[in-house]
XYZ file of N, CA and C in Angstrom:
477
model
N 13.990 -163.544 -43.167
C 12.792 -162.976 -43.753
C 13.124 -162.120 -44.977
N 14.304 -161.502 -44.972
C 14.697 -160.679 -46.136
C 14.928 -161.566 -47.344
N 15.504 -162.746 -47.142
C 15.708 -163.677 -48.248
C 14.375 -164.160 -48.798
N 13.419 -164.438 -47.916
C 12.103 -164.888 -48.365
C 11.406 -163.819 -49.190
N 11.533 -162.572 -48.780
C 10.896 -161.491 -49.515
C 11.480 -161.362 -50.924
N 12.729 -161.717 -51.086
C 13.345 -161.670 -52.420
C 12.776 -162.738 -53.349
N 12.222 -163.814 -52.775
C 11.663 -164.882 -53.591
C 10.365 -164.455 -54.295
N 9.706 -163.489 -53.765
C 8.450 -163.060 -54.360
C 7.458 -162.699 -53.267
N 6.228 -162.659 -53.610
C 5.174 -162.245 -52.691
C 4.903 -163.343 -51.677
N 5.382 -163.129 -50.459
C 5.170 -164.113 -49.373
C 4.223 -163.563 -48.324
N 3.640 -162.395 -48.572
C 2.764 -161.802 -47.587
C 1.584 -162.708 -47.264
N 1.037 -163.367 -48.294
C -0.143 -164.218 -48.102
C 0.195 -165.393 -47.187
N 1.411 -165.932 -47.288
C 1.801 -167.082 -46.492
C 1.932 -166.704 -45.014
N 2.507 -165.545 -44.766
C 2.810 -165.155 -43.392
C 1.867 -164.088 -42.854
N 0.678 -163.921 -43.461
C -0.203 -162.829 -43.064
C -0.747 -162.989 -41.642
N -0.808 -164.197 -41.129
C -1.377 -164.380 -39.795
C -0.327 -164.346 -38.689
N 0.919 -164.148 -39.060
C 1.992 -164.093 -38.066
C 2.581 -162.687 -37.997
N 2.926 -162.282 -36.823
C 3.617 -161.007 -36.640
C 4.518 -161.124 -35.438
N 5.295 -160.105 -35.192
C 6.199 -160.127 -34.033
C 5.412 -160.111 -32.726
N 4.154 -159.671 -32.785
C 3.317 -159.593 -31.580
C 2.465 -160.825 -31.386
N 2.627 -161.829 -32.228
C 1.827 -163.040 -32.109
C 0.959 -163.252 -33.353
N -0.058 -164.034 -33.174
C -0.930 -164.393 -34.292
C -1.976 -163.299 -34.510
N -2.119 -162.903 -35.786
C -3.167 -161.955 -36.156
C -4.364 -162.749 -36.647
N -5.561 -162.219 -36.436
C -6.771 -162.911 -36.890
C -7.269 -162.224 -38.158
N -6.615 -162.509 -39.265
C -7.056 -161.922 -40.513
C -7.857 -162.968 -41.284
N -7.196 -163.979 -41.753
C -7.855 -165.024 -42.530
C -8.453 -166.094 -41.637
N -7.811 -166.361 -40.505
C -8.283 -167.447 -39.637
C -9.635 -167.130 -39.005
N -9.911 -165.870 -38.668
C -11.201 -165.551 -38.068
C -12.329 -165.708 -39.079
N -12.070 -165.455 -40.342
C -13.103 -165.663 -41.364
C -13.420 -167.158 -41.477
N -12.425 -168.009 -41.364
C -12.663 -169.449 -41.454
C -13.523 -169.951 -40.283
N -13.334 -169.357 -39.125
C -14.170 -169.712 -37.974
C -15.623 -169.352 -38.257
N -15.851 -168.205 -38.852
C -17.205 -167.793 -39.209
C -17.781 -168.736 -40.266
N -16.974 -169.124 -41.261
C -17.417 -170.077 -42.281
C -17.859 -171.384 -41.618
N -17.045 -171.852 -40.679
C -17.344 -173.116 -39.994
C -18.641 -173.017 -39.185
N -18.789 -171.942 -38.421
C -20.000 -171.769 -37.602
C -21.253 -171.727 -38.467
N -21.202 -170.946 -39.534
C -22.365 -170.830 -40.404
C -22.652 -172.142 -41.132
N -21.614 -172.910 -41.464
C -21.813 -174.204 -42.114
C -22.472 -175.171 -41.149
N -22.030 -175.217 -39.895
C -22.649 -176.086 -38.904
C -24.115 -175.716 -38.693
N -24.422 -174.428 -38.680
C -25.819 -174.017 -38.563
C -26.652 -174.506 -39.746
N -26.083 -174.406 -40.941
C -26.783 -174.871 -42.137
C -27.011 -176.386 -42.108
N -26.011 -177.128 -41.650
C -26.120 -178.581 -41.551
C -27.188 -178.969 -40.515
N -27.246 -178.216 -39.406
C -28.271 -178.486 -38.380
C -29.675 -178.259 -38.955
N -29.819 -177.225 -39.761
C -31.139 -176.911 -40.332
C -31.532 -177.851 -41.470
N -30.520 -178.351 -42.207
C -30.757 -179.201 -43.383
C -29.828 -180.429 -43.306
N -30.118 -181.395 -42.444
C -29.209 -182.528 -42.270
C -29.119 -183.432 -43.508
N -30.099 -183.354 -44.413
C -30.038 -184.138 -45.650
C -29.412 -183.351 -46.782
N -28.962 -182.159 -46.517
C -28.264 -181.361 -47.516
C -29.173 -180.362 -48.210
N -28.539 -179.412 -48.863
C -29.257 -178.352 -49.568
C -29.122 -178.519 -51.081
N -28.409 -179.529 -51.541
C -28.242 -179.775 -52.961
C -26.898 -179.293 -53.465
N -26.415 -179.958 -54.483
C -25.084 -179.637 -55.036
C -25.030 -178.195 -55.539
N -24.025 -177.476 -55.085
C -23.808 -176.107 -55.524
C -24.675 -175.055 -54.838
N -25.468 -175.439 -53.861
C -26.376 -174.498 -53.210
C -25.846 -173.960 -51.883
N -24.635 -174.291 -51.523
C -24.108 -173.825 -50.235
C -24.124 -172.304 -50.177
N -23.589 -171.662 -51.217
C -23.479 -170.196 -51.194
C -24.853 -169.532 -51.091
N -25.801 -169.944 -51.884
C -27.118 -169.347 -51.887
C -27.791 -169.510 -50.509
N -27.702 -170.735 -49.977
C -28.399 -171.016 -48.703
C -27.710 -170.339 -47.512
N -26.393 -170.314 -47.515
C -25.663 -169.731 -46.363
C -25.887 -168.227 -46.306
N -25.985 -167.579 -47.481
C -26.198 -166.140 -47.511
C -27.671 -165.785 -47.290
N -28.584 -166.705 -47.525
C -29.995 -166.497 -47.203
C -30.210 -166.644 -45.705
N -29.381 -167.466 -45.089
C -29.512 -167.766 -43.656
C -29.410 -166.485 -42.831
N -28.419 -165.675 -43.135
C -28.213 -164.374 -42.450
C -27.851 -163.343 -43.498
N -28.831 -162.799 -44.191
C -28.505 -161.834 -45.263
C -27.877 -160.550 -44.751
N -28.062 -160.267 -43.463
C -27.479 -159.033 -42.916
C -26.002 -159.199 -42.572
N -25.475 -160.418 -42.687
C -24.070 -160.675 -42.353
C -23.170 -159.928 -43.324
N -22.096 -159.359 -42.828
C -21.222 -158.530 -43.657
C -20.412 -159.345 -44.678
N -20.099 -160.575 -44.348
C -19.285 -161.389 -45.242
C -20.200 -162.190 -46.149
N -20.070 -162.027 -47.449
C -20.792 -162.864 -48.402
C -19.910 -164.041 -48.694
N -20.357 -165.202 -48.308
C -19.536 -166.418 -48.422
C -19.766 -167.060 -49.783
N -18.691 -167.539 -50.385
C -18.791 -168.272 -51.644
C -18.701 -169.775 -51.410
N -17.874 -170.204 -50.492
C -17.715 -171.612 -50.166
C -17.091 -171.701 -48.781
N -17.227 -172.856 -48.103
C -16.811 -172.927 -46.688
C -15.331 -173.112 -46.428
N -14.524 -173.301 -47.459
C -13.088 -173.547 -47.284
C -12.799 -174.823 -46.513
N -13.718 -175.774 -46.591
C -13.552 -177.053 -45.899
C -14.348 -178.109 -46.655
N -13.666 -179.124 -47.153
C -14.297 -180.143 -47.971
C -15.426 -180.845 -47.220
N -15.173 -181.261 -45.971
C -16.186 -181.985 -45.204
C -17.429 -181.152 -44.956
N -17.230 -179.872 -44.589
C -18.378 -179.017 -44.336
C -19.177 -178.757 -45.602
N -18.490 -178.613 -46.712
C -19.201 -178.371 -47.977
C -19.995 -179.603 -48.389
N -19.393 -180.778 -48.280
C -20.089 -182.023 -48.635
C -21.246 -182.263 -47.670
N -21.023 -182.070 -46.384
C -22.097 -182.282 -45.395
C -23.243 -181.321 -45.613
N -22.949 -180.072 -45.956
C -24.020 -179.094 -46.162
C -24.753 -179.342 -47.471
N -24.038 -179.678 -48.519
C -24.669 -179.832 -49.833
C -25.275 -181.218 -50.058
N -24.570 -182.258 -49.605
C -25.017 -183.630 -49.870
C -25.564 -184.302 -48.626
N -25.538 -183.623 -47.500
C -26.092 -184.171 -46.280
C -25.088 -184.958 -45.476
N -25.502 -185.342 -44.294
C -24.639 -186.082 -43.370
C -24.275 -187.446 -43.970
N -25.201 -188.051 -44.696
C -24.917 -189.336 -45.326
C -23.797 -189.202 -46.361
N -23.838 -188.130 -47.141
C -22.775 -187.879 -48.116
C -21.427 -187.671 -47.451
N -21.429 -186.956 -46.315
C -20.180 -186.719 -45.580
C -19.646 -188.042 -45.015
N -20.538 -188.911 -44.531
C -20.084 -190.221 -44.024
C -19.523 -191.088 -45.151
N -20.138 -191.044 -46.320
C -19.596 -191.781 -47.468
C -18.229 -191.262 -47.876
N -18.048 -189.938 -47.835
C -16.747 -189.343 -48.141
C -15.710 -189.812 -47.115
N -16.083 -189.807 -45.838
C -15.188 -190.267 -44.794
C -14.782 -191.719 -45.016
N -15.765 -192.568 -45.383
C -15.461 -193.982 -45.649
C -14.515 -194.129 -46.833
N -14.707 -193.332 -47.873
C -13.810 -193.362 -49.039
C -12.389 -192.989 -48.626
N -12.264 -191.966 -47.843
C -10.930 -191.502 -47.397
C -10.263 -192.568 -46.546
N -11.004 -193.121 -45.590
C -10.405 -194.174 -44.723
C -10.019 -195.403 -45.540
N -10.866 -195.802 -46.493
C -10.571 -196.949 -47.342
C -9.319 -196.701 -48.193
N -9.215 -195.542 -48.801
C -8.059 -195.229 -49.627
C -6.773 -195.221 -48.810
N -6.818 -194.614 -47.629
C -5.623 -194.588 -46.786
C -5.256 -195.997 -46.301
N -6.250 -196.800 -45.966
C -5.968 -198.178 -45.571
C -5.289 -198.937 -46.726
N -5.839 -198.828 -47.923
C -5.272 -199.549 -49.060
C -3.829 -199.153 -49.351
N -3.574 -197.871 -49.420
C -2.221 -197.436 -49.789
C -1.234 -197.719 -48.665
N -1.656 -197.581 -47.417
C -0.735 -197.882 -46.300
C -0.454 -199.380 -46.248
N -1.469 -200.194 -46.501
C -1.274 -201.650 -46.533
C -0.288 -202.035 -47.638
N -0.416 -201.428 -48.804
C 0.543 -201.716 -49.899
C 1.934 -201.251 -49.555
N 2.051 -200.148 -48.859
C 3.387 -199.689 -48.431
C 3.993 -200.691 -47.465
N 3.195 -201.275 -46.564
C 3.708 -202.276 -45.623
C 4.135 -203.538 -46.342
N 3.359 -203.997 -47.309
C 3.679 -205.223 -48.060
C 5.024 -205.073 -48.776
N 5.259 -203.913 -49.299
C 6.479 -203.683 -50.062
C 7.564 -203.010 -49.226
N 7.453 -203.159 -47.916
C 8.468 -202.662 -46.964
C 8.768 -201.188 -47.158
N 7.783 -200.425 -47.502
C 7.914 -198.979 -47.671
C 8.979 -198.604 -48.696
N 9.377 -199.555 -49.547
C 10.399 -199.286 -50.559
C 9.833 -198.787 -51.865
N 8.569 -199.014 -52.106
C 7.982 -198.633 -53.359
C 7.634 -197.140 -53.366
N 8.254 -196.412 -54.249
C 8.043 -194.975 -54.307
C 6.645 -194.573 -54.681
N 5.958 -195.362 -55.523
C 4.634 -194.985 -55.982
C 3.613 -195.003 -54.837
N 3.724 -195.959 -53.940
C 2.788 -196.032 -52.809
C 3.073 -194.902 -51.828
N 4.313 -194.640 -51.551
C 4.663 -193.546 -50.661
C 4.250 -192.203 -51.253
N 4.457 -192.066 -52.568
C 4.040 -190.843 -53.240
C 2.539 -190.631 -53.106
N 1.755 -191.653 -53.384
C 0.302 -191.527 -53.275
C -0.138 -191.268 -51.827
N 0.511 -191.944 -50.883
C 0.166 -191.773 -49.474
C 0.396 -190.350 -49.012
N 1.593 -189.823 -49.254
C 1.914 -188.477 -48.784
C 1.214 -187.394 -49.597
N 0.997 -187.669 -50.863
C 0.240 -186.737 -51.675
C -1.214 -186.659 -51.215
N -1.794 -187.801 -50.871
C -3.171 -187.822 -50.362
C -3.268 -187.078 -49.031
N -2.291 -187.265 -48.161
C -2.282 -186.535 -46.876
C -2.232 -185.030 -47.129
N -1.313 -184.608 -47.969
C -1.187 -183.174 -48.267
C -2.471 -182.624 -48.850
N -3.026 -183.295 -49.851
C -4.241 -182.803 -50.507
C -5.436 -182.823 -49.565
N -5.504 -183.811 -48.682
C -6.587 -183.857 -47.703
C -6.504 -182.677 -46.735
N -5.333 -182.427 -46.188
C -5.191 -181.305 -45.272
C -5.471 -179.980 -45.981
N -5.013 -179.879 -47.231
C -5.274 -178.659 -47.995
C -6.755 -178.453 -48.207
N -7.506 -179.541 -48.446
C -8.927 -179.396 -48.689
C -9.713 -179.093 -47.416
N -9.078 -179.237 -46.270
C -9.752 -178.909 -44.993
C -9.616 -177.456 -44.591
N -8.714 -176.734 -45.249
C -8.518 -175.342 -44.874
C -8.640 -174.384 -46.039
N -8.732 -174.879 -47.253
C -8.753 -173.995 -48.388
C -9.535 -174.607 -49.533
N -10.065 -173.750 -50.320
C -10.702 -174.212 -51.558
C -12.088 -174.766 -51.391
N -12.690 -175.075 -52.519
C -14.026 -175.613 -52.568
C -13.941 -177.036 -53.102
N -15.085 -177.684 -53.255
C -15.081 -179.083 -53.676
C -14.422 -179.263 -55.033
N -14.574 -178.316 -55.941
C -13.952 -178.403 -57.256
C -12.434 -178.317 -57.143
N -11.925 -177.623 -56.142
C -10.492 -177.515 -55.947
C -9.880 -178.801 -55.390
N -10.731 -179.714 -54.933
C -10.255 -180.978 -54.370
C -10.208 -182.096 -55.425
N -10.351 -181.762 -56.671
C -10.377 -182.798 -57.701
C -9.081 -183.603 -57.763
N -7.964 -182.988 -57.455
C -6.693 -183.729 -57.446
C -6.708 -184.776 -56.338
N -7.320 -184.462 -55.201
C -7.445 -185.418 -54.108
C -8.260 -186.632 -54.584
N -9.345 -186.385 -55.295
C -10.178 -187.495 -55.793
C -9.468 -188.312 -56.872
N -8.609 -187.657 -57.646
C -7.816 -188.407 -58.650
C -6.850 -189.346 -57.945
N -6.177 -188.862 -56.886
C -5.257 -189.712 -56.134
C -6.007 -190.856 -55.475
N -7.177 -190.572 -54.891
C -7.987 -191.641 -54.286
C -8.427 -192.647 -55.332
N -8.775 -192.191 -56.526
C -9.144 -193.105 -57.602
C -7.997 -194.008 -57.996
N -6.787 -193.446 -58.088
C -5.615 -194.257 -58.390
C -5.373 -195.301 -57.318
N -5.489 -194.894 -56.077
C -5.258 -195.825 -54.955
C -6.287 -196.939 -54.965
N -7.546 -196.607 -55.156
C -8.616 -197.600 -55.046
C -8.741 -198.485 -56.293
N -8.294 -198.012 -57.443
C -8.536 -198.767 -58.678
C -7.403 -199.727 -59.056
N -6.261 -199.601 -58.438
C -5.144 -200.474 -58.799
C -4.937 -201.512 -57.699
N -4.496 -202.663 -58.116
C -4.265 -203.725 -57.155
C -2.828 -203.694 -56.646
N -1.910 -203.872 -57.505
C -0.519 -203.909 -57.097
C 0.343 -203.372 -58.236
N 0.862 -202.159 -58.074
C 1.623 -201.558 -59.160
C 3.032 -202.124 -59.270
N 3.574 -202.579 -58.165
C 4.972 -203.003 -58.146
C 5.155 -204.381 -58.740
N 4.392 -205.351 -58.322
C 4.558 -206.750 -58.745
C 3.489 -207.196 -59.754
N 2.818 -206.277 -60.375
C 1.725 -206.662 -61.284
C 0.462 -206.930 -60.505
N -0.562 -207.330 -61.185
C -1.834 -207.602 -60.507
C -1.790 -208.889 -59.707
N -2.503 -208.848 -58.605
C -2.519 -210.015 -57.711
C -3.402 -211.110 -58.251
């Protein structure tokens, strides 16, 4: 831990861990974000409109101490703003992109670096978008999905 502290500010990375176990600093706020997002989705299953999550969630319980800016979860933000149909379309896009890139990795015997790079980068960016950031912060994920879905075969040319 002393070596890590020499690298720079690592407090943010390890803020939920202590010698006494897990602290509920950032994680408890995420649970509140999730609960309030689910309530908003139940009230507005067709969505509240792009960019309206913050306004609607804070109108829902104005007496709440935490003023939320975004839900820190891509699926919850899309489901709340674009509705359940939008969230299902996002899920289909994600499944399609992972199927395509995994299929290409199998065809090329997992030897092609570009497919593995896109596959693992998409996994990382997807998990990151489920715990941090807002929809605008997920633009890199959508760029990787666009690359995966728009190309046919990078290694052997077009099919």
